Amino acid sequence: MSMIEFHDVQKYYGDFHALHDINLTIDAGETVVLIGPSGSGKSTLIRTINGLETIQEGKLIVNGQDLAEKKTDMNRIRKNVGMVFQHFNLYANKTILENIMLAPRMVLHRPEDENKKLAMDLLDRVGLADQAPKLPAQLSGGQQQRIAIARSLAMKPKALLFDEPTSALDPEMIDDVLNVMKDIARDSAMTMLVVTHEMGFAREVANRVVFMADGRILEDDSKERFFDGQPSNERARQFLSKIITH
């Protein structure tokens, strides 16, 4: 069963054609890693899935709902599709626990005792239960990103989108975040689309690797064929050779 479907999607910023003829299907429970050079359209693509960017042509179907239809309720889409950004976007004046509990309280009207228990369970899952009473500024960047992931999970989404979640972190903080993401990827019910430059993560947990350049999908293959075989696209081969060499 497909969770996300792009059908001939086009995206423009004025005269700039940002996404060309995007055709991509992500099945429920799949982990798909989206890679490519800077400016290739990866972040734009992922942001269209929960309506942060609109498309001009084609169809984009998320959890059975066509985002191009005016009657589609984007708030309903966002309940089921969480997103983790490069920067953590935590509320600076609220504790870590409150950051995680806020959206389920306001949007889902989850009972407070149930909400708090789930939030603490998620903090334990990301290894930060002891940080619950602190403010975001008291935590490292890597810890804040793990909190951001817990916050997304608190909505019990069907899919999670990650837009370069480790790119703003110091190198020594990256592994802790990636380990949390690997744990989520092992959950067969969760659909994940991850924009990243972390090739080790892609090799370990991706079901598929999608390579983009100049707003186009140039390669869509299993991780084994992409990394251990030979990508059919020359641009993808060049990109991969530079990544492996460096």
Tab-separated table of N, CA, C and O in Angstrom, residues 7-63:
chain	number	residue	atom	x	y	z
A	7	HIS	N	2.885	12.166	-8.987
A	7	HIS	CA	2.570	11.844	-10.377
A	7	HIS	C	2.806	13.082	-11.239
A	7	HIS	O	2.024	14.037	-11.182
A	8	ASP	N	3.892	13.083	-12.000
A	8	ASP	CA	4.215	14.180	-12.928
A	8	ASP	C	4.147	15.550	-12.236
A	8	ASP	O	3.601	16.516	-12.777
A	9	VAL	N	4.722	15.633	-11.067
A	9	VAL	CA	4.656	16.869	-10.273
A	9	VAL	C	5.652	17.903	-10.789
A	9	VAL	O	6.818	17.592	-11.059
A	10	GLN	N	5.175	19.146	-10.922
A	10	GLN	CA	6.005	20.279	-11.314
A	10	GLN	C	5.895	21.345	-10.224
A	10	GLN	O	4.812	21.608	-9.696
A	11	LYS	N	7.035	21.962	-9.916
A	11	LYS	CA	7.057	23.036	-8.921
A	11	LYS	C	7.873	24.193	-9.478
A	11	LYS	O	8.996	23.992	-9.969
A	12	TYR	N	7.303	25.410	-9.408
A	12	TYR	CA	7.986	26.607	-9.897
A	12	TYR	C	8.100	27.645	-8.783
A	12	TYR	O	7.226	27.746	-7.925
A	13	TYR	N	9.196	28.387	-8.817
A	13	TYR	CA	9.314	29.638	-8.073
A	13	TYR	C	9.422	30.735	-9.118
A	13	TYR	O	10.509	30.978	-9.662
A	14	GLY	N	8.310	31.364	-9.457
A	14	GLY	CA	8.335	32.311	-10.569
A	14	GLY	C	8.679	31.576	-11.855
A	14	GLY	O	8.013	30.621	-12.235
A	15	ASP	N	9.753	32.013	-12.515
A	15	ASP	CA	10.182	31.365	-13.756
A	15	ASP	C	11.110	30.177	-13.500
A	15	ASP	O	11.440	29.443	-14.440
A	16	PHE	N	11.538	30.009	-12.259
A	16	PHE	CA	12.479	28.931	-11.952
A	16	PHE	C	11.733	27.618	-11.768
A	16	PHE	O	10.835	27.511	-10.923
A	17	HIS	N	12.121	26.630	-12.543
A	17	HIS	CA	11.484	25.314	-12.507
A	17	HIS	C	12.225	24.460	-11.472
A	17	HIS	O	13.270	23.893	-11.749
A	18	ALA	N	11.665	24.376	-10.246
A	18	ALA	CA	12.371	23.746	-9.125
A	18	ALA	C	12.259	22.234	-9.115
A	18	ALA	O	13.201	21.539	-8.733
A	19	LEU	N	11.101	21.711	-9.507
A	19	LEU	CA	10.886	20.257	-9.573
A	19	LEU	C	10.343	19.909	-10.943
A	19	LEU	O	9.319	20.449	-11.375
A	20	HIS	N	11.044	18.988	-11.633
A	20	HIS	CA	10.680	18.590	-12.986
A	20	HIS	C	10.115	17.168	-12.997
A	20	HIS	O	10.805	16.216	-12.595
A	21	ASP	N	8.884	17.010	-13.452
A	21	ASP	CA	8.333	15.676	-13.771
A	21	ASP	C	8.627	14.652	-12.672
A	21	ASP	O	9.158	13.569	-12.942
A	22	ILE	N	8.269	14.981	-11.441
A	22	ILE	CA	8.561	14.080	-10.323
A	22	ILE	C	7.542	12.939	-10.287
A	22	ILE	O	6.333	13.167	-10.145
A	23	ASN	N	8.042	11.725	-10.419
A	23	ASN	CA	7.232	10.516	-10.266
A	23	ASN	C	7.914	9.639	-9.224
A	23	ASN	O	9.041	9.189	-9.427
A	24	LEU	N	7.236	9.439	-8.109
A	24	LEU	CA	7.841	8.721	-6.991
A	24	LEU	C	6.735	8.151	-6.120
A	24	LEU	O	5.771	8.839	-5.799
A	25	THR	N	6.875	6.878	-5.775
A	25	THR	CA	5.924	6.236	-4.864
A	25	THR	C	6.681	5.668	-3.677
A	25	THR	O	7.699	4.992	-3.846
A	26	ILE	N	6.189	5.968	-2.494
A	26	ILE	CA	6.775	5.447	-1.261
A	26	ILE	C	5.706	4.628	-0.552
A	26	ILE	O	4.634	5.142	-0.223
A	27	ASP	N	5.991	3.359	-0.353
A	27	ASP	CA	5.020	2.465	0.269
A	27	ASP	C	5.017	2.624	1.780
A	27	ASP	O	6.015	3.033	2.386
A	28	ALA	N	3.899	2.281	2.381
A	28	ALA	CA	3.789	2.310	3.841
A	28	ALA	C	4.851	1.403	4.449
A	28	ALA	O	5.043	0.274	4.003
A	29	GLY	N	5.561	1.912	5.448
A	29	GLY	CA	6.596	1.144	6.125
A	29	GLY	C	7.967	1.208	5.482
A	29	GLY	O	8.934	0.696	6.042
A	30	GLU	N	8.074	1.872	4.328
A	30	GLU	CA	9.372	1.990	3.649
A	30	GLU	C	10.216	3.109	4.256
A	30	GLU	O	9.698	4.119	4.723
A	31	THR	N	11.543	2.910	4.202
A	31	THR	CA	12.483	3.981	4.517
A	31	THR	C	13.217	4.334	3.227
A	31	THR	O	13.940	3.509	2.671
A	32	VAL	N	12.998	5.546	2.751
A	32	VAL	CA	13.596	6.012	1.499
A	32	VAL	C	14.519	7.182	1.816
A	32	VAL	O	14.124	8.128	2.509
A	33	VAL	N	15.752	7.102	1.334
A	33	VAL	CA	16.734	8.166	1.540
A	33	VAL	C	16.889	8.951	0.242
A	33	VAL	O	17.070	8.369	-0.830
A	34	LEU	N	16.808	10.267	0.358
A	34	LEU	CA	16.883	11.169	-0.786
A	34	LEU	C	18.221	11.893	-0.724
A	34	LEU	O	18.507	12.597	0.252
A	35	ILE	N	19.052	11.688	-1.735
A	35	ILE	CA	20.382	12.292	-1.737
A	35	ILE	C	20.608	13.058	-3.038
A	35	ILE	O	19.848	12.923	-4.003
A	36	GLY	N	21.673	13.848	-3.048
A	36	GLY	CA	22.014	14.623	-4.231
A	36	GLY	C	22.759	15.873	-3.844
A	36	GLY	O	22.842	16.226	-2.660
A	37	PRO	N	23.318	16.582	-4.822
A	37	PRO	CA	24.078	17.809	-4.525
A	37	PRO	C	23.174	18.900	-3.974
A	37	PRO	O	21.953	18.855	-4.125
A	38	SER	N	23.787	19.900	-3.340
A	38	SER	CA	23.029	21.043	-2.832
A	38	SER	C	22.297	21.734	-3.976
A	38	SER	O	22.831	21.862	-5.085
A	39	GLY	N	21.079	22.170	-3.698
A	39	GLY	CA	20.292	22.855	-4.713
A	39	GLY	C	19.621	21.940	-5.712
A	39	GLY	O	19.100	22.408	-6.729
A	40	SER	N	19.571	20.649	-5.412
A	40	SER	CA	19.005	19.700	-6.369
A	40	SER	C	17.488	19.570	-6.259
A	40	SER	O	16.865	18.916	-7.090
A	41	GLY	N	16.891	20.162	-5.223
A	41	GLY	CA	15.438	20.102	-5.077
A	41	GLY	C	14.961	19.136	-4.006
A	41	GLY	O	13.760	18.946	-3.835
A	42	LYS	N	15.892	18.563	-3.249
A	42	LYS	CA	15.523	17.554	-2.243
A	42	LYS	C	14.617	18.153	-1.162
A	42	LYS	O	13.575	17.576	-0.837
A	43	SER	N	15.035	19.277	-0.596
A	43	SER	CA	14.242	19.887	0.473
A	43	SER	C	12.910	20.393	-0.052
A	43	SER	O	11.881	20.291	0.626
A	44	THR	N	12.918	20.932	-1.261
A	44	THR	CA	11.655	21.384	-1.858
A	44	THR	C	10.699	20.216	-2.001
A	44	THR	O	9.513	20.312	-1.653
A	45	LEU	N	11.195	19.097	-2.498
A	45	LEU	CA	10.342	17.915	-2.684
A	45	LEU	C	9.734	17.468	-1.362
A	45	LEU	O	8.522	17.243	-1.259
A	46	ILE	N	10.563	17.365	-0.338
A	46	ILE	CA	10.062	16.834	0.930
A	46	ILE	C	9.072	17.803	1.579
A	46	ILE	O	8.114	17.375	2.238
A	47	ARG	N	9.252	19.096	1.359
A	47	ARG	CA	8.362	20.085	1.960
A	47	ARG	C	6.996	20.127	1.270
A	47	ARG	O	6.019	20.594	1.860
A	48	THR	N	6.906	19.638	0.042
A	48	THR	CA	5.592	19.597	-0.623
A	48	THR	C	4.682	18.547	0.020
A	48	THR	O	3.455	18.648	-0.070
A	49	ILE	N	5.263	17.555	0.687
A	49	ILE	CA	4.470	16.422	1.167
A	49	ILE	C	3.540	16.807	2.300
A	49	ILE	O	2.469	16.221	2.458
A	50	ASN	N	3.917	17.804	3.101
A	50	ASN	CA	2.971	18.255	4.125
A	50	ASN	C	2.512	19.694	3.887
A	50	ASN	O	2.094	20.393	4.801
A	51	GLY	N	2.617	20.117	2.632
A	51	GLY	CA	2.022	21.386	2.231
A	51	GLY	C	2.811	22.622	2.584
A	51	GLY	O	2.301	23.741	2.456
A	52	LEU	N	4.066	22.468	3.017
A	52	LEU	CA	4.895	23.649	3.276
A	52	LEU	C	5.294	24.331	1.972
A	52	LEU	O	5.632	25.514	1.964
A	53	GLU	N	5.280	23.577	0.894
A	53	GLU	CA	5.441	24.127	-0.457
A	53	GLU	C	4.293	23.582	-1.302
A	53	GLU	O	3.915	22.413	-1.150
A	54	THR	N	3.745	24.406	-2.175
A	54	THR	CA	2.663	23.957	-3.043
A	54	THR	C	3.227	23.554	-4.404
A	54	THR	O	4.303	24.011	-4.803
A	55	ILE	N	2.497	22.695	-5.095
A	55	ILE	CA	2.896	22.301	-6.446
A	55	ILE	C	1.998	23.016	-7.458
A	55	ILE	O	0.886	23.423	-7.129
A	56	GLN	N	2.513	23.169	-8.667
A	56	GLN	CA	1.737	23.854	-9.705
A	56	GLN	C	1.064	22.880	-10.679
A	56	GLN	O	0.016	23.188	-11.233
A	57	GLU	N	1.673	21.725	-10.875
A	57	GLU	CA	1.091	20.748	-11.806
A	57	GLU	C	1.309	19.343	-11.259
A	57	GLU	O	2.222	19.093	-10.471
A	58	GLY	N	0.479	18.422	-11.726
A	58	GLY	CA	0.607	17.029	-11.339
A	58	GLY	C	-0.244	16.695	-10.126
A	58	GLY	O	-1.049	17.508	-9.660
A	59	LYS	N	-0.049	15.481	-9.627
A	59	LYS	CA	-0.792	15.016	-8.461
A	59	LYS	C	0.188	14.599	-7.376
A	59	LYS	O	1.195	13.956	-7.655
A	60	LEU	N	-0.151	14.956	-6.149
A	60	LEU	CA	0.617	14.521	-4.986
A	60	LEU	C	-0.380	13.949	-3.986
A	60	LEU	O	-1.202	14.679	-3.421
A	61	ILE	N	-0.327	12.642	-3.800
A	61	ILE	CA	-1.285	11.944	-2.949
A	61	ILE	C	-0.566	11.462	-1.695
A	61	ILE	O	0.434	10.744	-1.776
A	62	VAL	N	-1.065	11.887	-0.543
A	62	VAL	CA	-0.478	11.532	0.745
A	62	VAL	C	-1.553	10.871	1.597
A	62	VAL	O	-2.595	11.482	1.867
A	63	ASN	N	-1.304	9.625	1.968
A	63	ASN	CA	-2.262	8.884	2.793
A	63	ASN	C	-3.658	8.902	2.172
A	63	ASN	O	-4.670	9.053	2.863
